[in-house]
Coordinates of C-alpha atoms in Angstrom, one line a residue:
M1 CA 7.4 9.3 43.5
D2 CA 9.0 9.3 47.1
F3 CA 6.5 12.1 48.0
W4 CA 3.6 10.1 46.9
L5 CA 4.9 7.0 48.7
E6 CA 5.1 8.8 51.9
L7 CA 1.6 10.2 51.7
V8 CA 0.2 6.7 51.0
E9 CA 2.2 5.3 54.0
L10 CA 0.8 8.3 56.1
Y11 CA -2.6 7.5 55.0
E12 CA -2.2 3.8 56.0
Y13 CA -0.9 4.7 59.5
K14 CA -4.0 7.2 59.9
V15 CA -6.4 4.5 58.7
Q16 CA -5.0 1.9 61.0
D17 CA -5.3 4.2 64.1
L18 CA -8.9 4.9 62.9
T19 CA -9.8 1.1 62.6
E20 CA -8.2 0.4 65.9
G21 CA -10.3 2.8 67.7
R22 CA -7.7 5.7 68.3
V23 CA -8.3 9.2 66.9
P24 CA -5.8 9.7 64.0
R25 CA -3.1 12.2 64.3
G26 CA -4.2 15.4 62.7
G27 CA -7.8 14.5 63.4
R28 CA -10.6 13.1 61.1
R29 CA -10.8 16.2 59.1
G30 CA -7.1 15.9 58.3
L31 CA -7.6 12.4 57.3
A32 CA -10.4 13.4 54.9
V33 CA -8.1 15.8 53.3
L34 CA -5.4 13.5 52.9
R35 CA -7.7 11.0 51.3
D36 CA -9.1 13.5 48.8
E37 CA -5.6 14.4 47.8
L38 CA -4.5 10.8 47.3
L39 CA -7.6 9.8 45.3
G40 CA -6.8 12.4 42.6
A41 CA -3.1 11.7 42.5
P42 CA -1.2 10.4 39.5
L43 CA -0.1 7.1 41.4
E44 CA 1.8 4.2 39.8
P45 CA -0.1 0.9 39.7
P46 CA 1.6 -0.8 42.8
L47 CA 1.1 2.4 45.0
L48 CA -2.6 2.7 43.8
R49 CA -3.3 -0.9 44.8
R50 CA -1.9 -0.1 48.3
L51 CA -3.9 3.0 48.4
M52 CA -7.3 1.2 47.2
E53 CA -6.9 -1.5 49.8
T54 CA -6.4 0.9 52.6
D55 CA -9.2 3.0 51.5
R56 CA -11.6 -0.1 51.3
Q57 CA -10.8 -0.6 55.0
Y58 CA -11.6 3.2 55.6
R59 CA -14.9 2.9 53.8
L60 CA -15.9 -0.3 55.6
H61 CA -15.2 1.4 58.9
Q62 CA -17.1 4.4 57.8
G63 CA -20.2 2.1 57.1
N64 CA -19.8 2.5 53.3
P65 CA -19.0 -1.0 51.9
V66 CA -17.9 -1.6 48.5
Q67 CA -20.9 -1.4 46.0
H68 CA -21.7 -4.7 44.3
T69 CA -23.9 -5.2 41.1
R70 CA -27.5 -4.5 41.9
P71 CA -30.0 -7.0 41.1
R72 CA -32.4 -6.3 38.4
P73 CA -36.1 -5.6 39.5
G74 CA -38.6 -8.3 38.6
H75 CA -41.8 -8.2 36.9
G76 CA -44.1 -8.3 40.0
G77 CA -45.6 -5.6 41.8
Q78 CA -45.3 -2.0 40.6
S79 CA -44.5 -1.3 37.0
T80 CA -40.9 -0.8 36.3
W81 CA -41.2 0.3 32.7
T82 CA -39.1 3.5 31.7
A83 CA -39.3 5.6 28.6
P84 CA -36.5 4.7 26.0
P85 CA -33.6 7.1 26.0
T86 CA -34.0 9.8 23.5
A87 CA -31.0 11.3 21.3
D88 CA -30.4 13.9 24.0
S89 CA -30.2 11.6 27.0
E90 CA -27.1 11.0 28.9
E91 CA -26.7 7.3 27.6
S92 CA -27.1 8.4 23.8
R93 CA -24.6 11.1 24.2
A94 CA -22.2 8.8 25.8
W95 CA -22.8 6.0 23.0
E96 CA -22.1 8.5 20.4
E97 CA -19.1 9.8 21.8
L98 CA -17.6 6.4 22.6
Q99 CA -18.1 5.3 18.9
L100 CA -16.5 8.6 18.0
L101 CA -13.5 7.9 20.2
Q102 CA -13.0 4.4 18.7
W103 CA -13.3 5.8 15.2
H104 CA -10.9 8.4 16.1
Q105 CA -8.3 5.8 17.4
R106 CA -8.5 3.9 14.0
A107 CA -8.1 6.9 12.1
A108 CA -5.0 8.0 14.2
A109 CA -3.6 4.6 13.4
Q110 CA -4.2 5.0 9.6
A111 CA -2.8 8.5 9.7
R112 CA 0.5 7.1 11.3
D113 CA 0.4 4.4 8.7
L114 CA 0.2 6.9 5.7
T115 CA 2.9 9.0 7.2
L116 CA 5.3 6.1 7.6
R117 CA 4.5 5.2 4.1
W118 CA 5.2 8.8 2.7
Q119 CA 8.4 9.0 4.6
R120 CA 10.0 6.4 2.2
E121 CA 9.4 8.9 -0.8
P122 CA 12.3 10.6 -2.4
E123 CA 10.9 14.1 -2.3
F124 CA 8.4 14.0 0.8
G125 CA 5.8 15.1 -1.8
H126 CA 2.8 13.9 0.3
L127 CA 4.3 14.7 3.7
R128 CA 4.9 18.3 2.6
V129 CA 1.3 18.5 1.4
L130 CA 0.1 17.1 4.6
Y131 CA 2.2 19.5 6.7
T132 CA 0.8 22.4 4.7
V133 CA -2.7 21.4 5.0
I134 CA -2.4 20.9 8.9
E135 CA -0.7 24.2 9.2
N136 CA -3.3 26.1 7.2
A137 CA -6.2 24.2 8.8
E138 CA -4.9 25.6 12.2
R139 CA -4.6 29.0 10.8
L140 CA -8.0 29.0 9.5
S141 CA -9.2 29.1 13.2
R142 CA -7.3 32.4 13.5
P143 CA -8.8 35.0 11.2
G144 CA -6.5 37.2 9.5
T145 CA -3.6 34.9 9.3
Q146 CA -1.9 34.2 5.8
P147 CA -1.8 30.7 4.3
L148 CA 1.5 28.8 4.3
A149 CA 2.8 27.6 0.9
V150 CA 4.0 24.1 0.4
P151 CA 7.6 24.0 1.6
P152 CA 10.4 22.9 -0.8
A153 CA 11.7 19.2 -0.5
H154 CA 14.0 18.5 2.2
D155 CA 13.7 21.8 3.9
A156 CA 16.1 21.8 6.6
L157 CA 13.7 23.3 9.1
M158 CA 11.2 20.5 8.9
D159 CA 13.1 17.2 9.4
L160 CA 10.6 15.1 7.6
H161 CA 13.0 12.2 7.7
D162 CA 12.6 12.1 11.4
P163 CA 10.0 9.6 12.5
E164 CA 9.0 11.6 15.5
V165 CA 8.3 14.5 13.4
T166 CA 6.0 12.6 11.3
G167 CA 4.5 10.9 14.3
R168 CA 3.6 14.4 15.5
L169 CA 2.0 15.2 12.1
A170 CA -0.2 12.2 12.3
Q171 CA -1.2 13.1 15.8
A172 CA -2.0 16.7 14.8
L173 CA -4.1 15.4 11.7
S174 CA -6.1 13.1 13.8
A175 CA -6.8 15.7 16.3
L176 CA -8.2 17.9 13.8
L177 CA -10.3 15.1 12.6
L178 CA -11.9 14.5 15.9
T179 CA -14.2 17.6 15.7
E180 CA -16.6 18.7 12.9
D181 CA -15.0 22.1 12.7
G182 CA -11.5 20.5 12.5
R183 CA -12.8 18.2 9.6
T184 CA -14.2 21.2 7.7
R185 CA -11.0 23.1 8.1
V186 CA -8.8 20.2 6.8
R187 CA -11.0 19.8 3.7
A188 CA -10.8 23.4 3.1
A189 CA -7.1 23.6 3.6
L190 CA -6.5 20.5 1.2
S191 CA -8.8 22.1 -1.5
A192 CA -6.7 25.3 -1.1
V193 CA -3.4 23.6 -1.5
H194 CA -4.6 21.7 -4.6
A195 CA -5.8 24.9 -6.2
E196 CA -2.7 27.0 -5.2
P197 CA 0.2 25.3 -3.8
F198 CA 2.1 28.7 -3.6
P199 CA -0.1 31.4 -2.5
R200 CA 0.8 34.9 -3.6
H201 CA 2.6 36.9 -1.1
P202 CA 0.4 39.8 0.4
D203 CA 3.2 42.2 0.0
E204 CA 4.3 41.3 -3.6
D205 CA 2.8 44.6 -5.0
V206 CA 4.6 46.7 -2.3
L207 CA 7.9 44.8 -3.3
A208 CA 7.2 45.5 -6.9
A209 CA 6.7 49.3 -6.1
R210 CA 9.8 49.4 -4.0
I211 CA 11.9 47.8 -6.8
A212 CA 10.5 50.3 -9.3
A213 CA 11.4 53.2 -7.1
A214 CA 15.0 51.8 -6.6
E215 CA 15.5 51.4 -10.2
R216 CA 14.6 55.2 -10.6
E217 CA 17.4 56.2 -8.1
H218 CA 20.1 58.4 -9.6
V219 CA 22.9 56.0 -8.2
S220 CA 25.5 53.9 -9.9
H221 CA 24.5 50.7 -11.6
E222 CA 26.3 48.7 -8.9
A223 CA 24.5 50.6 -6.0
R224 CA 21.2 50.2 -7.8
E225 CA 21.7 46.3 -8.1
A226 CA 22.7 46.2 -4.5
L227 CA 19.6 48.0 -3.4
V228 CA 17.4 45.8 -5.4
R229 CA 19.1 42.7 -3.9
A230 CA 18.6 43.9 -0.5
L231 CA 14.9 44.7 -1.1
R232 CA 14.3 41.0 -2.5
A233 CA 16.2 39.5 0.4
E234 CA 13.3 40.6 2.7
F235 CA 10.9 38.5 0.7
P236 CA 10.7 34.7 0.1
L237 CA 12.1 33.7 -3.3
P238 CA 9.5 32.9 -5.9
R239 CA 8.8 29.1 -6.2
D240 CA 9.4 27.2 -9.5
P241 CA 6.1 26.9 -11.2
R242 CA 7.2 23.5 -12.6
E243 CA 6.6 22.2 -9.0
R244 CA 2.9 22.7 -9.1
P245 CA 1.9 19.5 -11.1
A246 CA 3.7 17.2 -8.8
I247 CA 2.3 18.8 -5.7
R248 CA -1.3 19.0 -7.1
A249 CA -1.1 15.2 -7.8
A250 CA 0.1 14.6 -4.3
A251 CA -2.7 16.7 -3.0
R252 CA -5.4 14.7 -4.8
H253 CA -3.9 11.4 -3.7
V254 CA -3.9 12.7 0.1
A255 CA -7.6 13.5 -0.5
Q256 CA -8.3 10.2 -1.9
L257 CA -6.7 8.6 1.0
L258 CA -8.4 10.5 3.6
D259 CA -11.8 10.2 2.0
P260 CA -12.4 6.6 3.3
I261 CA -11.2 7.5 6.7
L262 CA -13.8 10.4 6.9
D263 CA -16.5 8.1 5.2
A264 CA -16.2 5.7 8.2
L265 CA -17.0 8.4 10.6
P266 CA -19.9 7.1 12.9
K267 CA -23.4 8.6 11.9
P268 CA -25.5 10.2 14.7
S269 CA -28.4 8.0 15.7
L270 CA -32.1 9.1 16.4
N271 CA -32.6 6.3 18.8
G272 CA -29.6 6.3 20.9
A273 CA -27.8 3.0 21.9
P274 CA -28.9 -0.1 19.9
Q275 CA -30.9 -2.7 21.7
G276 CA -28.9 -5.0 24.0
S277 CA -25.7 -3.0 23.6
I278 CA -24.8 -1.8 27.1
L279 CA -24.1 -4.0 30.2
L280 CA -26.0 -2.8 33.5
A281 CA -27.7 -0.1 31.3
Q282 CA -30.3 2.1 33.0
H283 CA -32.7 1.6 30.4
A284 CA -34.2 -1.9 29.6
G285 CA -34.1 -1.4 25.9
S286 CA -30.3 -1.1 25.5
A287 CA -29.5 -3.3 28.4
M288 CA -27.3 -6.3 27.7
R289 CA -28.3 -9.4 29.6
V290 CA -24.9 -11.0 30.0
P291 CA -21.5 -10.0 28.2
D292 CA -21.0 -11.8 24.9
D293 CA -17.6 -13.6 25.3
G294 CA -17.5 -13.9 21.3
A295 CA -17.8 -10.1 20.9
E296 CA -14.8 -7.8 20.2
R297 CA -16.1 -4.9 22.5
L298 CA -18.0 -4.4 25.6
T299 CA -19.6 -1.3 26.6
V300 CA -20.6 -0.9 30.3
F301 CA -22.6 1.6 32.2
L302 CA -20.1 2.0 35.2
R303 CA -22.6 3.4 37.9
G304 CA -24.7 0.2 37.4
G305 CA -22.5 -2.1 39.2
S306 CA -19.0 -2.8 40.1
G307 CA -17.8 -6.0 38.2
A308 CA -18.3 -8.3 35.4
R309 CA -16.7 -11.4 33.7
W310 CA -16.0 -11.1 30.0
R311 CA -13.6 -13.4 27.7
G312 CA -12.4 -15.2 30.8
L313 CA -11.4 -12.3 32.7
N314 CA -12.6 -10.6 35.9
I315 CA -13.3 -6.8 35.2
E316 CA -13.8 -4.6 38.2
W317 CA -14.2 -1.0 38.6
Q318 CA -14.9 1.8 41.3
P319 CA -15.3 5.5 41.2
I320 CA -12.4 7.7 42.6
G321 CA -13.6 11.2 42.8
P322 CA -14.4 12.2 39.2
N323 CA -12.5 9.3 37.9
W324 CA -12.8 5.6 37.6
Q325 CA -10.4 2.8 38.6
L326 CA -10.4 -0.2 36.3
Q327 CA -9.0 -3.5 36.7
V328 CA -8.8 -6.0 33.9
G329 CA -7.3 -9.4 35.1
S330 CA -4.0 -8.2 36.7
Q331 CA -3.7 -4.8 34.9
L332 CA -4.9 -1.7 36.8
T333 CA -5.5 1.6 35.2
L334 CA -7.4 5.0 35.9
L335 CA -9.9 6.3 33.3
R336 CA -10.2 10.1 33.7
P337 CA -13.4 11.4 31.9
G338 CA -12.5 14.9 32.4
L339 CA -9.6 14.8 29.9
P340 CA -9.8 16.0 26.3
P341 CA -11.5 13.5 24.0
H342 CA -8.3 12.3 22.4
E343 CA -6.7 11.5 25.6
R344 CA -9.6 9.5 27.1
S345 CA -8.2 6.0 26.2
Q346 CA -5.9 3.7 28.0
T347 CA -4.2 0.5 27.0
L348 CA -4.0 -2.7 29.2
K349 CA -1.5 -5.3 28.1
L350 CA -2.1 -8.9 29.5
P351 CA 0.2 -11.8 28.8
D352 CA -2.0 -13.3 26.0
Q353 CA -4.0 -10.3 24.9
Q354 CA -4.3 -6.5 24.8
F355 CA -7.3 -4.2 25.5
R356 CA -8.0 -0.4 24.9
A357 CA -10.6 1.2 27.2
F358 CA -12.5 4.3 26.1
V359 CA -14.4 6.4 28.7
S360 CA -17.3 8.9 28.3
G361 CA -18.8 10.2 31.7
A362 CA -19.9 7.1 33.4
Y363 CA -19.9 4.7 30.2
M364 CA -16.8 2.7 29.1
T365 CA -15.9 0.6 26.0
L366 CA -13.4 -2.2 26.2
V367 CA -12.1 -3.2 22.8
V368 CA -9.8 -6.2 22.1
E369 CA -6.8 -5.4 20.1
S370 CA -5.4 -8.3 18.1
H371 CA -2.3 -9.6 19.6
T372 CA -1.4 -11.3 16.4
A373 CA -1.5 -7.8 14.5
L374 CA 0.8 -6.1 17.0
E375 CA 3.4 -8.9 17.2
L376 CA 3.2 -9.1 13.3
G377 CA 3.7 -5.4 13.1
R378 CA 6.9 -5.5 15.3
R379 CA 8.3 -8.2 13.2
A380 CA 7.4 -6.3 9.9
S381 CA 9.4 -3.2 11.4
T382 CA 12.4 -5.4 12.5
A383 CA 12.5 -6.9 8.9
R384 CA 12.4 -3.7 7.3
A385 CA 15.4 -2.6 9.3
A386 CA 17.3 -5.9 8.6
A387 CA 16.6 -5.5 4.8
L388 CA 18.5 -2.2 5.1
L389 CA 21.5 -3.8 6.6
L390 CA 21.4 -6.6 3.9
N391 CA 21.7 -3.9 1.0
P392 CA 25.0 -4.6 -0.7
A393 CA 25.6 -1.1 -2.0
Q394 CA 28.9 0.5 -1.1
D395 CA 30.3 -2.6 0.2
F396 CA 27.3 -3.2 2.7
A397 CA 27.4 0.4 3.8
F398 CA 24.4 0.1 6.1
L399 CA 25.9 -3.0 7.9
R400 CA 29.1 -1.2 8.4
L401 CA 27.3 1.9 9.8
A402 CA 25.2 -0.3 12.1
R403 CA 28.7 -1.6 13.5
A404 CA 30.1 1.8 13.8
A405 CA 27.1 3.5 15.4
A406 CA 27.2 0.6 18.1
Q407 CA 30.8 1.6 18.8
V408 CA 29.9 5.2 19.1
M409 CA 26.9 4.5 21.4
R410 CA 29.1 2.3 23.5
G411 CA 31.3 5.4 24.2
G412 CA 34.4 3.6 22.9
P413 CA 36.8 4.8 20.0
L414 CA 35.8 3.9 16.5
Q415 CA 37.9 0.9 15.2
L416 CA 37.8 2.0 11.6
E417 CA 40.4 -0.6 10.5
K418 CA 37.7 -3.2 11.1
L419 CA 35.0 -1.3 9.2
T420 CA 36.7 -0.8 5.8
P421 CA 35.1 -1.9 2.5
D422 CA 37.5 -4.9 2.4
S423 CA 36.0 -6.1 5.7
A424 CA 32.7 -6.6 3.9
R425 CA 33.9 -9.4 1.7
K426 CA 33.0 -11.9 4.2
Y427 CA 29.4 -10.8 3.9
L428 CA 29.5 -11.6 0.2
D429 CA 30.7 -15.0 0.8
A430 CA 28.2 -15.8 3.7
T431 CA 25.1 -18.0 3.1
P432 CA 21.7 -16.0 3.1
D433 CA 20.4 -17.4 6.4
V434 CA 23.8 -16.7 8.0
L435 CA 23.9 -13.2 6.8
L436 CA 20.1 -12.8 7.7
S437 CA 20.8 -13.9 11.2
F438 CA 23.8 -11.5 11.5
A439 CA 21.7 -8.6 10.3
R440 CA 18.9 -9.4 12.5
K441 CA 21.2 -9.7 15.7
G442 CA 22.5 -6.3 14.7
V443 CA 19.0 -4.7 14.5
E444 CA 18.1 -6.2 17.9
T445 CA 21.3 -5.0 19.5
L446 CA 21.0 -1.5 18.2
V447 CA 17.4 -1.4 19.4
A448 CA 18.4 -2.4 22.7
R449 CA 20.9 0.6 22.8
L450 CA 18.4 3.0 21.6
T451 CA 16.3 2.4 24.8
R452 CA 19.2 3.9 26.8
V453 CA 19.9 6.8 24.6
G454 CA 17.9 9.9 23.8
A455 CA 16.6 10.2 20.2
D456 CA 18.9 13.4 19.4
D457 CA 22.0 11.7 21.0
A458 CA 21.4 8.7 18.8
A459 CA 20.9 10.7 15.7
Q460 CA 24.1 12.4 16.4
A461 CA 25.9 9.1 17.0
F462 CA 24.7 7.8 13.5
R463 CA 25.7 10.9 11.9
R464 CA 29.1 10.7 13.5
A465 CA 29.6 7.1 12.5
A466 CA 28.4 7.9 8.8
Q467 CA 31.0 10.7 8.4
A468 CA 33.8 8.6 9.7
L469 CA 32.9 5.9 7.1
G470 CA 32.6 8.6 4.2
L471 CA 28.9 8.3 3.9
H472 CA 26.4 11.0 3.7
R473 CA 24.2 11.9 6.7
V474 CA 21.1 10.9 4.9
V475 CA 22.2 7.4 5.0
A476 CA 22.6 7.8 8.9
D477 CA 19.1 9.4 9.2
R478 CA 17.6 6.5 7.2
L479 CA 18.9 3.8 9.4
H480 CA 18.3 5.6 12.6
A481 CA 14.5 6.1 11.4
A482 CA 14.1 2.5 10.7
L483 CA 15.3 1.5 14.1
H484 CA 13.4 4.1 15.9
I485 CA 10.3 2.8 14.2
A486 CA 11.0 -0.6 15.3
L487 CA 11.5 0.3 18.8
H488 CA 9.0 3.0 19.4
D489 CA 6.3 2.7 16.6
P490 CA 6.0 -0.5 15.0
E491 CA 3.9 -1.0 11.7
T492 CA 0.2 -1.4 11.9
M493 CA -0.5 -4.7 9.7
P494 CA -3.8 -4.8 7.6
E495 CA -6.4 -7.5 8.5
G496 CA -5.5 -10.8 7.1
V497 CA -7.4 -12.2 4.0
P498 CA -7.8 -15.9 3.3
V499 CA -6.5 -15.9 -0.3
T500 CA -4.0 -18.4 -2.3
Q501 CA -3.0 -15.7 -5.0
V502 CA -1.4 -12.3 -4.0
D503 CA 0.2 -9.6 -6.5
L504 CA 2.9 -7.9 -4.4
A505 CA 3.1 -4.2 -5.5
P506 CA 6.5 -2.5 -5.4
G507 CA 5.6 0.3 -3.0
G508 CA 7.1 -1.3 0.1
H509 CA 3.8 -1.7 2.3
F510 CA 2.8 -5.1 3.6
T511 CA 0.0 -7.3 2.4
S512 CA -1.5 -9.5 5.1
V513 CA -2.8 -13.0 4.4
V514 CA -4.3 -15.9 6.4
L515 CA -2.6 -19.2 5.6
S516 CA -4.7 -22.4 4.7
D517 CA -3.6 -25.9 3.9
E518 CA -3.4 -24.7 0.2
P519 CA -0.2 -23.3 -1.2
L520 CA 0.1 -19.5 -1.3
T521 CA 1.5 -18.0 -4.4
L522 CA 3.1 -14.5 -4.5
H523 CA 3.7 -12.7 -7.8
V524 CA 6.7 -10.5 -7.5
E525 CA 7.8 -8.5 -10.3
G526 CA 7.0 -11.4 -12.9
R527 CA 8.1 -14.2 -10.8
G528 CA 6.1 -16.6 -8.6
V529 CA 7.1 -17.3 -5.1
T530 CA 5.4 -20.3 -3.5
I531 CA 4.7 -20.6 0.2
R532 CA 3.5 -24.1 1.5
W533 CA 3.5 -26.4 4.3
D534 CA 5.8 -29.3 4.0
Y535 CA 5.6 -32.8 5.5
K536 CA 7.3 -31.8 8.8
G537 CA 4.8 -28.9 9.5
E538 CA 7.2 -26.2 8.5
L539 CA 6.4 -23.3 6.3
V540 CA 8.7 -23.3 3.2
V541 CA 9.3 -20.5 0.8
M542 CA 10.2 -21.6 -2.8
M543 CA 11.6 -19.1 -5.4
P544 CA 13.1 -19.9 -8.7
G545 CA 16.9 -20.3 -8.8
L546 CA 17.1 -20.5 -5.0
A547 CA 17.0 -23.4 -2.4
P548 CA 13.9 -23.8 -0.3
M549 CA 13.9 -21.5 2.7
V550 CA 12.2 -22.1 5.8
L551 CA 9.9 -19.4 7.2
H552 CA 9.8 -19.3 11.1
D553 CA 8.8 -15.8 12.1
L554 CA 10.9 -13.6 9.7
L555 CA 12.4 -13.9 6.4
V556 CA 14.2 -11.3 4.1
A557 CA 14.8 -13.0 0.7
R558 CA 17.3 -11.0 -1.6
L559 CA 15.9 -10.0 -5.1
P560 CA 17.7 -7.9 -7.9
G561 CA 17.2 -4.4 -6.5
G562 CA 15.5 -5.2 -3.4
N563 CA 14.1 -7.5 -0.8
L564 CA 11.1 -9.8 -0.3
L565 CA 10.1 -9.4 3.3
L566 CA 8.0 -12.3 4.9
V567 CA 6.8 -12.2 8.7
R568 CA 4.6 -14.6 10.3
H569 CA 2.7 -15.1 13.5
G570 CA 0.7 -18.4 13.6
S571 CA -1.3 -18.7 10.4
W572 CA -1.1 -14.8 9.8
L573 CA 1.5 -13.9 7.2
G574 CA 2.7 -10.4 6.0
A575 CA 4.4 -9.8 2.8
A576 CA 6.2 -6.8 1.2
L577 CA 8.6 -5.9 -1.5
A578 CA 11.1 -3.4 -0.3
P579 CA 13.2 -1.7 -3.0
D580 CA 16.9 -0.9 -2.2
V581 CA 17.7 2.7 -1.5
P582 CA 20.6 4.6 -2.9
V583 CA 23.7 5.1 -0.6
P584 CA 25.2 8.3 -1.2
T585 CA 28.9 9.0 0.1
L586 CA 30.6 12.3 1.3
E587 CA 31.4 12.9 -2.2
A588 CA 27.8 14.2 -2.6
A589 CA 28.2 16.4 0.5
E590 CA 28.9 19.4 -1.8
L591 CA 25.3 18.9 -3.2
S592 CA 22.5 20.2 -1.5
T593 CA 20.1 17.8 0.4
D594 CA 17.6 18.4 -2.4
D595 CA 19.7 16.7 -4.9
I596 CA 19.8 13.5 -2.6
R597 CA 17.4 11.0 -4.0
M598 CA 16.0 8.2 -1.6
N599 CA 13.4 5.7 -2.4

């Protein structure tokens, strides 16, 4: 960073010399070389603003003022009619690619949501199928490679409990879905996994022949058995055929969930961009007269002007070499059309809304991302982590583990005398609102500490704390994963629906509702939960056998065997039924990880 700062300051001095009539040190050629280097540099936004202001002075001095929006030609005089763009035109290709990039961004978010949901399964069945499909789809691009068998549950080399690992799986899947060849290979790999989860090893016949030869050797029985064991050790053990039905069922379910994602793929258009769809377009048929402030997206031909106003914000852009500098309100970013397609989007966060910009050549699409959905997703992830801490199993083991992990990450000694099972009695006596407030504060404290610690160091801290408390490491992994998601990868909430009756499924995923003046009834495992506005304008949750509870932004209501999670932002409410997870102790350490069952 200091290197680029010095170069920007040097550029400022040289431009100042030039504008004041002096020959810049190093000559004009040296100034031009320095300018080209800086315009392609990965500068931070504050430094980029300084460069742009200085470069503006340079271009004004060179007689090349900033380009303004060009006026549209009138109808008088010579005809300005141009032929409509064909499917092979630059505009049509850019329009189709921008639609594909937007679909890919939605597909990537849906893939991430699926992996987060599947990570809560006891045997990671869907994740193991997905891992195998991705690996085999990539192997299909390399002829001659052998397909991978579906790995066993809780394979130590896979770390499917780690949210970073599942995040990379979602990214790999979305990258494959971006191309037609990748989508074809994903479908082929998924069909192959369903047909045969455990492909036959190519050297099975060789192994059988070697074993038969070893059994004919004239040696002692013990030596013959040792030789056979040595031969078998070179090959993977055969898998239990009883696993096949469950894996095939998971493969069918993965295919069913991927089908709607693939069906939403944009279809190619014979006529190019729709009429009136592109601001400052070259062709009159696709040109938009003025930006629509009520629309959720805006597509612009960047070479057609230098600025526009949309949704109350000033939007300005200018070319910087092969790239485009974009400013939306107070936020500045650099769009790079030369990057791979899945990297050609940028997020711009403003105080009251958020945009995502996609670029294809000289065309850009700005999409409004719902601030409500983002905030609700953060609260949903916080609620899910707080629900873990409220699990009373093993004397509130998760809550005690959270306190122990905080001590470890602070670098101080573990005060085990304050973390004994007897210390948890006060939690049983606390009222639900006090206990929730304590759990939520614990989540926020740990999330703040995770921002200052690497993921691997944090995982080790949680495992060390769990060992000191006599808990199995899967408990530590579960709590660390929930906090990691709350910090780095909050849940994506589905679009809210205006209804008054909702049946909550026990799977743990959220349902979104747009609240109205009418009461909302949630059907939760045979009981009705009513949510309504009271005379004071507060949102009240009423459950049989419990006192009314006020829902501000987040509420975790204890139920037999689980928790009802409620999150709210304005009139948008999210609800989920999260079951409790088992809390194994170190007494289970002698068991293999395959035997640990987690919901």
